[in-house]
Amino acid sequence: MKLSDKLEILADAAKYDASCASSGAPKRASDGNDGGIGATTGMGICHSYTPDGRCVSLLKILLTNFCVYDCQYCVNRRTSNVPRARFSVAEVVKLTHDFYLRNYIDGLFLSSGIIQSSDYTMEQLVAVARTLREVHHFKGYIHLKTIPDADPLLIAEAGRYADRLSVNIELPTHDSVTRLAPEKNVHTIKLAMGSIRRKLDEKAEEPKGPSFAPAGQSTQMIVGADASDDQTILNTAETLYGSYKLKRVYYSAFSPIPQSPDSVPLAPPPLLREHRLYQADFLLRGYGFTAGELMPAAGNLALDVDPKLAWALANREHFPMDLNRADAEMIARVPGIGLRNAKRIVDLRRLRRVRWEDLSRLRCSMKKIAPFVVTADYKPAQGLASSDLLRRHLGAPQEQMNLWPELKAA
């Protein structure tokens, strides 16, 4: 098979993995005494933006989409009839090196189906990263997907070369994993996460020690492949953040494919549900919300309003909030005010009282904040409006595009 044909198959097979952001990777220079290539700070390397402001484009591929596992939700499962291909280690290294020299990419995201055994597959992934780092002195971003059942020594070696490691938990509950991915084991997955966390803790205690996954670890959960609701998903995410110090939990809406097994849904969940989970996850990581605050009861996140607005409407006793008295943490919980503007408002109070026009200058969402704040010269006329009325006023009607019937008909 031609290399270009392999690339077409294995790049397409990797598109279902959402956990490929490169935030947190260290900045490296290519012009130092040790030379090297692939630094992400060079000119002309601008393809996608990361949360820390850098532009990074990744070659996102699988080493192979052959797999001995038969996970029901996975397009690459053993019983799937998709075209199969496999790269050699040398081919992945050559593609990454050549694409970088052509300025197509400045990083690599590499995952794989399980071939022969978990240890053998992990050895192949590590060999790619080791060759790029030691032979070609590649200094770009490398994200390796970790095989949970692999020897911890192989995972530790992967961390020496990769910027980020990830172990996909895939489904939020043990029962769902057992039912839809019987060859996988949640206990093994969490052991792998735990071993990565221990190595990260060791590195934090000895900053001058050997490098280990400086961008940390992440995981991914598939949304809509099982009956788990958003409360379950967020509770699982909160536990993973707390137990394993994950940098990110990614959410990937389930994508049915032709000839999917009967054990998984025939239609995908609304993409807006995935978006709301990302918004809620952001509130967990950055705003101090807990999963219990965002989802106090079973069910899914509201689709008509974002999670912070939904929380504010359900907790009206905190509003309208006097911006000249509240602390920054509570101000950041006002719909339409982010962390940065909350800090700016507190800083401004050291000079004078906050006025309505100050919020406009800060480019806050004036329509959204109006019912929830009090300033030196403003009190909301809608202060006594019911939450239902505010919800209808502030929640834009959302319509999910439904292309699945048309795709099935085609």
Coordinates of C-alpha atoms in Angstrom, one line a residue:
M1 CA 0.0 0.0 0.0
K2 CA 1.3 3.5 -0.9
L3 CA 2.3 5.8 2.0
S4 CA -0.3 8.3 0.8
D5 CA -3.1 5.7 1.0
K6 CA -2.0 4.7 4.5
L7 CA -2.1 8.4 5.5
E8 CA -5.6 8.9 4.1
I9 CA -6.9 5.9 6.1
L10 CA -5.0 6.5 9.4
A11 CA -5.6 10.2 9.5
D12 CA -9.3 9.6 8.9
A13 CA -9.3 7.0 11.6
A14 CA -7.8 9.4 14.1
K15 CA -10.5 12.1 13.7
Y16 CA -12.7 10.7 16.4
D17 CA -10.1 11.4 19.1
A18 CA -10.8 14.9 20.5
S19 CA -7.9 15.1 23.0
C20 CA -5.2 16.7 20.8
A21 CA -4.9 20.2 22.1
S22 CA -1.3 21.1 22.9
S23 CA -1.8 23.6 25.8
G24 CA 0.8 23.4 28.5
A25 CA 3.7 22.3 26.4
P26 CA 7.0 24.1 27.1
K27 CA 8.2 26.6 24.6
R28 CA 11.5 25.5 22.9
A29 CA 13.8 27.4 20.6
S30 CA 15.5 25.9 17.6
D31 CA 18.3 28.5 17.5
G32 CA 20.2 27.5 20.6
N33 CA 23.6 25.9 20.9
D34 CA 22.1 22.5 20.6
G35 CA 20.3 23.3 17.3
G36 CA 17.3 21.0 16.6
I37 CA 14.1 21.5 14.6
G38 CA 10.4 21.8 15.2
A39 CA 10.3 24.5 17.9
T40 CA 6.8 25.9 18.2
T41 CA 7.9 29.5 18.6
G42 CA 9.3 29.8 15.1
M43 CA 7.9 32.1 12.5
G44 CA 5.4 30.7 10.0
I45 CA 4.2 27.9 12.3
C46 CA 0.7 29.2 12.8
H47 CA -2.2 26.8 12.1
S48 CA -4.4 26.4 15.2
Y49 CA -4.6 28.4 18.5
T50 CA -4.0 26.9 21.9
P51 CA -5.3 28.3 25.2
D52 CA -1.9 29.8 26.0
G53 CA -2.0 31.8 22.7
R54 CA 0.4 29.8 20.6
C55 CA -0.4 28.5 17.1
V56 CA 0.1 24.8 16.7
S57 CA -0.8 22.4 13.9
L58 CA -0.5 18.7 14.6
L59 CA -0.1 15.7 12.4
K60 CA -2.9 13.6 13.9
I61 CA -2.7 9.9 12.9
L62 CA -3.0 6.4 14.2
L63 CA 0.0 4.0 13.9
T64 CA -2.6 1.5 12.8
N65 CA -6.3 1.0 12.8
F66 CA -6.0 -2.8 13.2
C67 CA -7.2 -3.7 16.7
V68 CA -7.6 -6.9 18.7
Y69 CA -10.3 -5.2 20.8
D70 CA -14.0 -5.1 19.8
C71 CA -15.2 -1.9 21.5
Q72 CA -18.8 -1.4 20.3
Y73 CA -18.6 2.4 20.0
C74 CA -15.3 2.4 18.0
V75 CA -15.0 2.6 14.3
N76 CA -11.8 0.7 14.4
R77 CA -13.2 -2.3 16.4
R78 CA -12.1 -5.8 15.4
T79 CA -15.4 -6.6 13.7
S80 CA -15.6 -3.3 11.8
N81 CA -15.3 -3.5 8.0
V82 CA -13.4 -0.3 7.5
P83 CA -10.3 -0.3 5.3
R84 CA -7.2 -1.2 7.4
A85 CA -3.6 0.1 7.3
R86 CA -0.5 0.2 9.4
F87 CA 2.5 2.6 9.5
S88 CA 5.9 1.4 10.4
V89 CA 7.8 3.4 13.0
A90 CA 10.1 4.7 10.2
E91 CA 7.2 5.9 8.1
V92 CA 5.6 7.9 11.0
V93 CA 9.0 9.5 11.7
K94 CA 9.5 10.3 8.0
L95 CA 6.1 11.8 7.7
T96 CA 6.5 14.0 10.8
H97 CA 10.0 15.1 9.8
D98 CA 9.1 15.8 6.2
F99 CA 5.8 17.6 7.1
Y100 CA 7.6 19.8 9.5
L101 CA 10.3 20.7 7.0
R102 CA 7.5 21.7 4.6
N103 CA 5.9 23.8 7.4
Y104 CA 2.7 21.7 7.3
I105 CA 2.9 20.9 11.0
D106 CA 4.8 21.6 14.2
G107 CA 3.7 18.6 16.3
L108 CA 2.5 15.0 16.3
F109 CA -0.5 13.4 17.9
L110 CA -0.1 9.6 17.7
S111 CA -2.5 7.0 18.8
S112 CA -3.0 3.4 17.8
G113 CA -5.2 0.3 17.8
I114 CA -3.9 -2.6 19.8
I115 CA -1.7 -4.9 17.7
Q116 CA -0.2 -8.2 19.0
S117 CA -0.2 -7.0 22.6
S118 CA -0.4 -3.8 24.7
D119 CA 3.4 -3.8 25.3
Y120 CA 4.2 -4.3 21.7
T121 CA 2.0 -1.4 20.6
M122 CA 3.4 0.8 23.3
E123 CA 6.9 0.0 22.3
Q124 CA 6.1 1.1 18.7
L125 CA 4.7 4.4 19.9
V126 CA 7.7 5.1 22.1
A127 CA 10.0 4.2 19.3
V128 CA 8.5 6.9 17.1
A129 CA 8.9 9.6 19.8
R130 CA 12.4 8.4 20.8
T131 CA 13.6 8.5 17.1
L132 CA 12.1 11.9 16.6
R133 CA 13.7 13.3 19.7
E134 CA 17.1 11.6 19.7
V135 CA 17.8 11.0 16.0
H136 CA 16.2 14.0 14.4
H137 CA 16.3 16.4 17.5
F138 CA 12.7 17.2 16.9
K139 CA 11.6 19.8 19.5
G140 CA 8.0 20.1 18.4
Y141 CA 5.0 19.0 20.4
I142 CA 4.4 15.2 20.8
H143 CA 1.2 13.8 22.3
L144 CA 1.2 10.0 22.7
K145 CA -1.9 8.0 23.5
T146 CA -1.0 5.6 26.2
I147 CA -2.0 1.9 26.1
P148 CA -3.5 1.3 29.6
D149 CA -2.4 -2.4 29.9
A150 CA 1.2 -1.6 28.8
D151 CA 4.2 -2.1 31.2
P152 CA 4.5 0.9 33.5
L153 CA 8.2 1.1 32.4
L154 CA 7.1 1.7 28.8
I155 CA 4.7 4.4 30.0
A156 CA 7.5 6.0 32.0
E157 CA 9.7 5.9 28.9
A158 CA 6.9 7.5 26.8
G159 CA 6.8 10.4 29.3
R160 CA 10.5 11.1 28.7
Y161 CA 9.9 11.9 25.0
A162 CA 6.2 13.1 24.9
D163 CA 4.9 16.5 26.0
R164 CA 1.5 15.0 26.9
L165 CA 0.3 11.5 27.6
S166 CA -3.3 10.6 27.6
V167 CA -5.3 7.5 28.6
N168 CA -8.8 7.4 27.3
I169 CA -11.4 6.2 29.8
E170 CA -14.0 6.4 27.0
L171 CA -17.1 5.9 29.1
P172 CA -18.1 7.4 32.4
T173 CA -19.2 4.3 34.3
H174 CA -17.7 0.9 35.0
D175 CA -20.9 -0.8 33.9
S176 CA -20.8 0.9 30.5
V177 CA -17.2 0.0 29.9
T178 CA -17.9 -3.6 30.8
R179 CA -20.9 -3.7 28.5
L180 CA -19.5 -1.9 25.5
A181 CA -15.8 -2.6 25.8
P182 CA -15.5 -6.0 27.5
E183 CA -11.8 -6.3 26.7
K184 CA -11.0 -3.1 28.6
N185 CA -10.8 -2.7 32.3
V186 CA -11.6 0.6 34.2
H187 CA -9.3 -0.5 37.0
T188 CA -6.4 -0.9 34.6
I189 CA -7.1 2.5 33.0
K190 CA -7.0 4.2 36.3
L191 CA -3.8 2.4 37.3
A192 CA -2.2 3.8 34.2
M193 CA -3.5 7.3 35.1
G194 CA -2.1 6.8 38.6
S195 CA 1.3 5.8 37.4
I196 CA 1.5 8.9 35.2
R197 CA 0.4 11.1 38.1
R198 CA 3.1 9.6 40.4
K199 CA 5.8 10.4 37.8
L200 CA 4.4 13.9 37.4
D201 CA 4.6 14.3 41.2
E202 CA 8.1 13.0 41.3
K203 CA 9.1 15.5 38.6
A204 CA 7.5 18.4 40.5
E205 CA 9.5 17.4 43.6
E206 CA 12.7 17.2 41.6
P207 CA 12.5 20.0 38.9
K208 CA 16.0 19.3 37.8
G209 CA 15.3 15.6 37.2
P210 CA 14.6 14.0 33.7
S211 CA 11.7 15.6 31.8
F212 CA 8.4 13.8 32.1
A213 CA 5.3 14.8 30.1
P214 CA 5.5 18.6 30.8
A215 CA 2.0 19.2 29.4
G216 CA 0.6 16.6 31.8
Q217 CA -2.1 14.0 31.0
S218 CA -5.6 14.1 29.7
T219 CA -8.4 11.7 28.9
Q220 CA -11.5 11.5 26.7
M221 CA -15.1 10.5 27.3
I222 CA -17.6 9.6 24.6
V223 CA -20.9 11.3 25.0
G224 CA -24.1 9.5 23.9
A225 CA -22.7 6.0 23.3
D226 CA -24.4 4.8 26.5
A227 CA -27.3 6.0 28.6
S228 CA -25.1 8.0 31.1
D229 CA -26.4 11.5 31.6
D230 CA -24.4 14.7 32.0
Q231 CA -24.6 14.6 35.8
T232 CA -22.8 11.2 35.7
I233 CA -20.3 12.5 33.1
L234 CA -19.4 15.6 35.1
N235 CA -19.1 13.7 38.4
T236 CA -16.7 11.3 36.7
A237 CA -14.7 14.2 35.2
E238 CA -14.5 15.9 38.6
T239 CA -13.2 12.7 40.2
L240 CA -10.6 12.3 37.5
Y241 CA -9.4 15.9 37.9
G242 CA -9.1 15.4 41.6
S243 CA -7.6 12.0 41.7
Y244 CA -5.2 12.1 38.8
K245 CA -4.5 15.9 38.3
L246 CA -5.6 15.7 34.7
K247 CA -5.0 18.8 32.6
R248 CA -8.1 18.2 30.5
V249 CA -11.1 15.9 30.1
Y250 CA -12.3 16.0 26.5
Y251 CA -15.8 15.1 25.4
S252 CA -16.5 13.6 22.0
A253 CA -20.0 13.2 20.8
F254 CA -20.7 9.6 19.7
S255 CA -20.6 9.2 15.9
P256 CA -22.6 6.2 14.6
I257 CA -21.2 4.5 11.5
P258 CA -23.0 2.2 9.1
Q259 CA -23.3 -1.3 10.4
S260 CA -22.9 -0.2 14.0
P261 CA -23.9 -2.9 16.5
D262 CA -27.3 -2.8 18.1
S263 CA -25.7 -2.1 21.5
V264 CA -25.0 1.6 20.6
P265 CA -27.5 4.3 19.5
L266 CA -28.2 4.7 15.8
A267 CA -28.3 8.5 16.0
P268 CA -25.7 10.9 17.4
P269 CA -26.4 13.1 20.4
P270 CA -26.9 16.8 19.8
L271 CA -23.5 18.5 19.2
L272 CA -24.8 21.3 21.5
R273 CA -24.7 18.7 24.4
E274 CA -21.0 18.2 23.8
H275 CA -20.5 22.0 23.7
R276 CA -22.4 22.4 27.0
L277 CA -20.2 19.8 28.6
Y278 CA -17.1 21.7 27.6
Q279 CA -18.6 24.9 29.1
A280 CA -19.4 23.1 32.3
D281 CA -15.9 21.5 32.4
F282 CA -14.4 25.0 32.0
L283 CA -16.4 26.1 35.1
L284 CA -15.1 23.2 37.0
R285 CA -11.5 23.8 36.2
G286 CA -11.4 27.6 36.3
Y287 CA -14.3 29.1 38.2
G288 CA -14.4 26.9 41.3
F289 CA -17.8 25.4 40.6
T290 CA -18.4 21.8 41.6
A291 CA -20.3 19.2 39.6
G292 CA -23.0 19.1 42.3
E293 CA -23.6 22.9 41.9
L294 CA -23.9 22.6 38.1
M295 CA -25.9 19.4 38.1
P296 CA -27.7 19.0 41.5
A297 CA -30.1 16.5 40.0
A298 CA -29.9 13.7 37.5
G299 CA -30.2 14.7 33.8
N300 CA -28.5 16.6 31.1
L301 CA -27.3 20.2 31.0
A302 CA -29.8 22.7 29.6
L303 CA -29.3 23.3 25.9
D304 CA -31.1 26.7 25.8
V305 CA -28.8 28.5 28.2
D306 CA -25.1 28.0 29.1
P307 CA -24.3 26.3 32.4
K308 CA -23.3 29.4 34.3
L309 CA -26.5 31.2 33.4
A310 CA -28.5 28.1 34.3
W311 CA -26.8 28.1 37.7
A312 CA -27.5 31.8 38.2
L313 CA -31.2 31.3 37.4
A314 CA -31.4 28.5 39.8
N315 CA -29.6 30.4 42.6
R316 CA -31.3 33.8 42.5
E317 CA -30.5 34.4 46.2
H318 CA -27.0 35.5 45.2
F319 CA -28.4 38.2 42.7
P320 CA -28.4 41.0 41.9
M321 CA -24.8 41.1 43.2
D322 CA -23.3 44.4 44.3
L323 CA -20.0 44.6 42.3
N324 CA -18.6 47.1 44.8
R325 CA -18.9 44.6 47.6
A326 CA -18.6 41.1 46.3
D327 CA -15.3 39.2 46.1
A328 CA -13.7 38.3 42.8
E329 CA -14.7 34.7 43.0
M330 CA -18.4 35.5 43.3
I331 CA -18.2 38.2 40.7
A332 CA -16.8 35.6 38.3
R333 CA -20.0 33.6 38.8
V334 CA -22.1 36.4 37.3
P335 CA -23.2 35.4 33.8
G336 CA -21.4 37.5 31.3
I337 CA -18.4 38.3 33.5
G338 CA -15.2 36.2 33.2
L339 CA -12.3 35.6 35.4
R340 CA -10.2 38.4 33.9
N341 CA -12.9 41.0 34.1
A342 CA -13.7 39.9 37.7
K343 CA -10.2 40.7 38.7
R344 CA -10.3 44.0 36.8
I345 CA -13.4 45.1 38.6
V346 CA -11.8 44.3 42.0
D347 CA -8.7 46.3 40.9
L348 CA -10.9 49.2 39.8
R349 CA -12.6 49.4 43.3
R350 CA -9.2 50.3 44.8
L351 CA -9.5 53.6 42.8
R352 CA -13.2 54.3 42.9
R353 CA -16.7 52.8 42.9
V354 CA -17.6 50.7 39.9
R355 CA -20.2 52.3 37.6
W356 CA -22.3 50.8 34.8
E357 CA -20.2 52.4 32.1
D358 CA -17.1 50.7 33.5
L359 CA -18.7 47.3 32.6
S360 CA -19.3 48.5 29.1
R361 CA -15.7 49.5 28.8
L362 CA -14.7 46.0 30.0
R363 CA -16.8 44.6 27.1
C364 CA -18.9 42.6 29.4
S365 CA -22.1 41.1 27.9
M366 CA -24.4 44.0 28.9
K367 CA -27.6 42.2 28.1
K368 CA -26.6 39.1 30.0
I369 CA -25.3 40.9 33.1
A370 CA -28.1 43.4 33.4
P371 CA -30.4 41.4 35.7
F372 CA -27.6 40.1 37.9
V373 CA -25.5 43.1 39.0
V374 CA -25.7 46.3 41.0
T375 CA -23.3 49.2 40.5
A376 CA -22.9 52.6 42.0
D377 CA -25.4 54.1 39.5
Y378 CA -27.4 51.0 38.4
K379 CA -30.0 48.6 39.8
P380 CA -31.7 46.2 37.6
A381 CA -35.3 46.9 36.7
Q382 CA -35.6 43.2 36.1
G383 CA -34.5 42.4 39.6
L384 CA -37.8 40.9 40.6
A385 CA -38.4 39.1 37.3
S386 CA -38.9 35.4 37.6
S387 CA -36.2 33.0 36.5
D388 CA -38.5 31.6 33.9
L389 CA -39.0 35.1 32.4
L390 CA -35.2 35.8 32.4
R391 CA -34.6 32.4 30.8
R392 CA -36.9 33.2 27.9
H393 CA -35.3 36.7 27.6
L394 CA -31.7 35.6 27.8
G395 CA -31.8 32.1 26.3
A396 CA -31.5 32.2 22.6
P397 CA -33.6 29.4 21.0
Q398 CA -31.2 26.7 19.8
E399 CA -31.9 24.5 16.9
Q400 CA -29.6 21.5 16.4
M401 CA -28.9 20.8 12.7
N402 CA -29.9 17.2 12.0
L403 CA -27.9 15.9 9.1
W404 CA -28.0 12.2 10.2
P405 CA -31.3 11.3 8.4
E406 CA -29.9 12.8 5.2
L407 CA -26.6 10.9 5.6
K408 CA -28.5 7.6 6.2
A409 CA -30.6 8.3 3.1
A410 CA -27.5 8.9 1.0

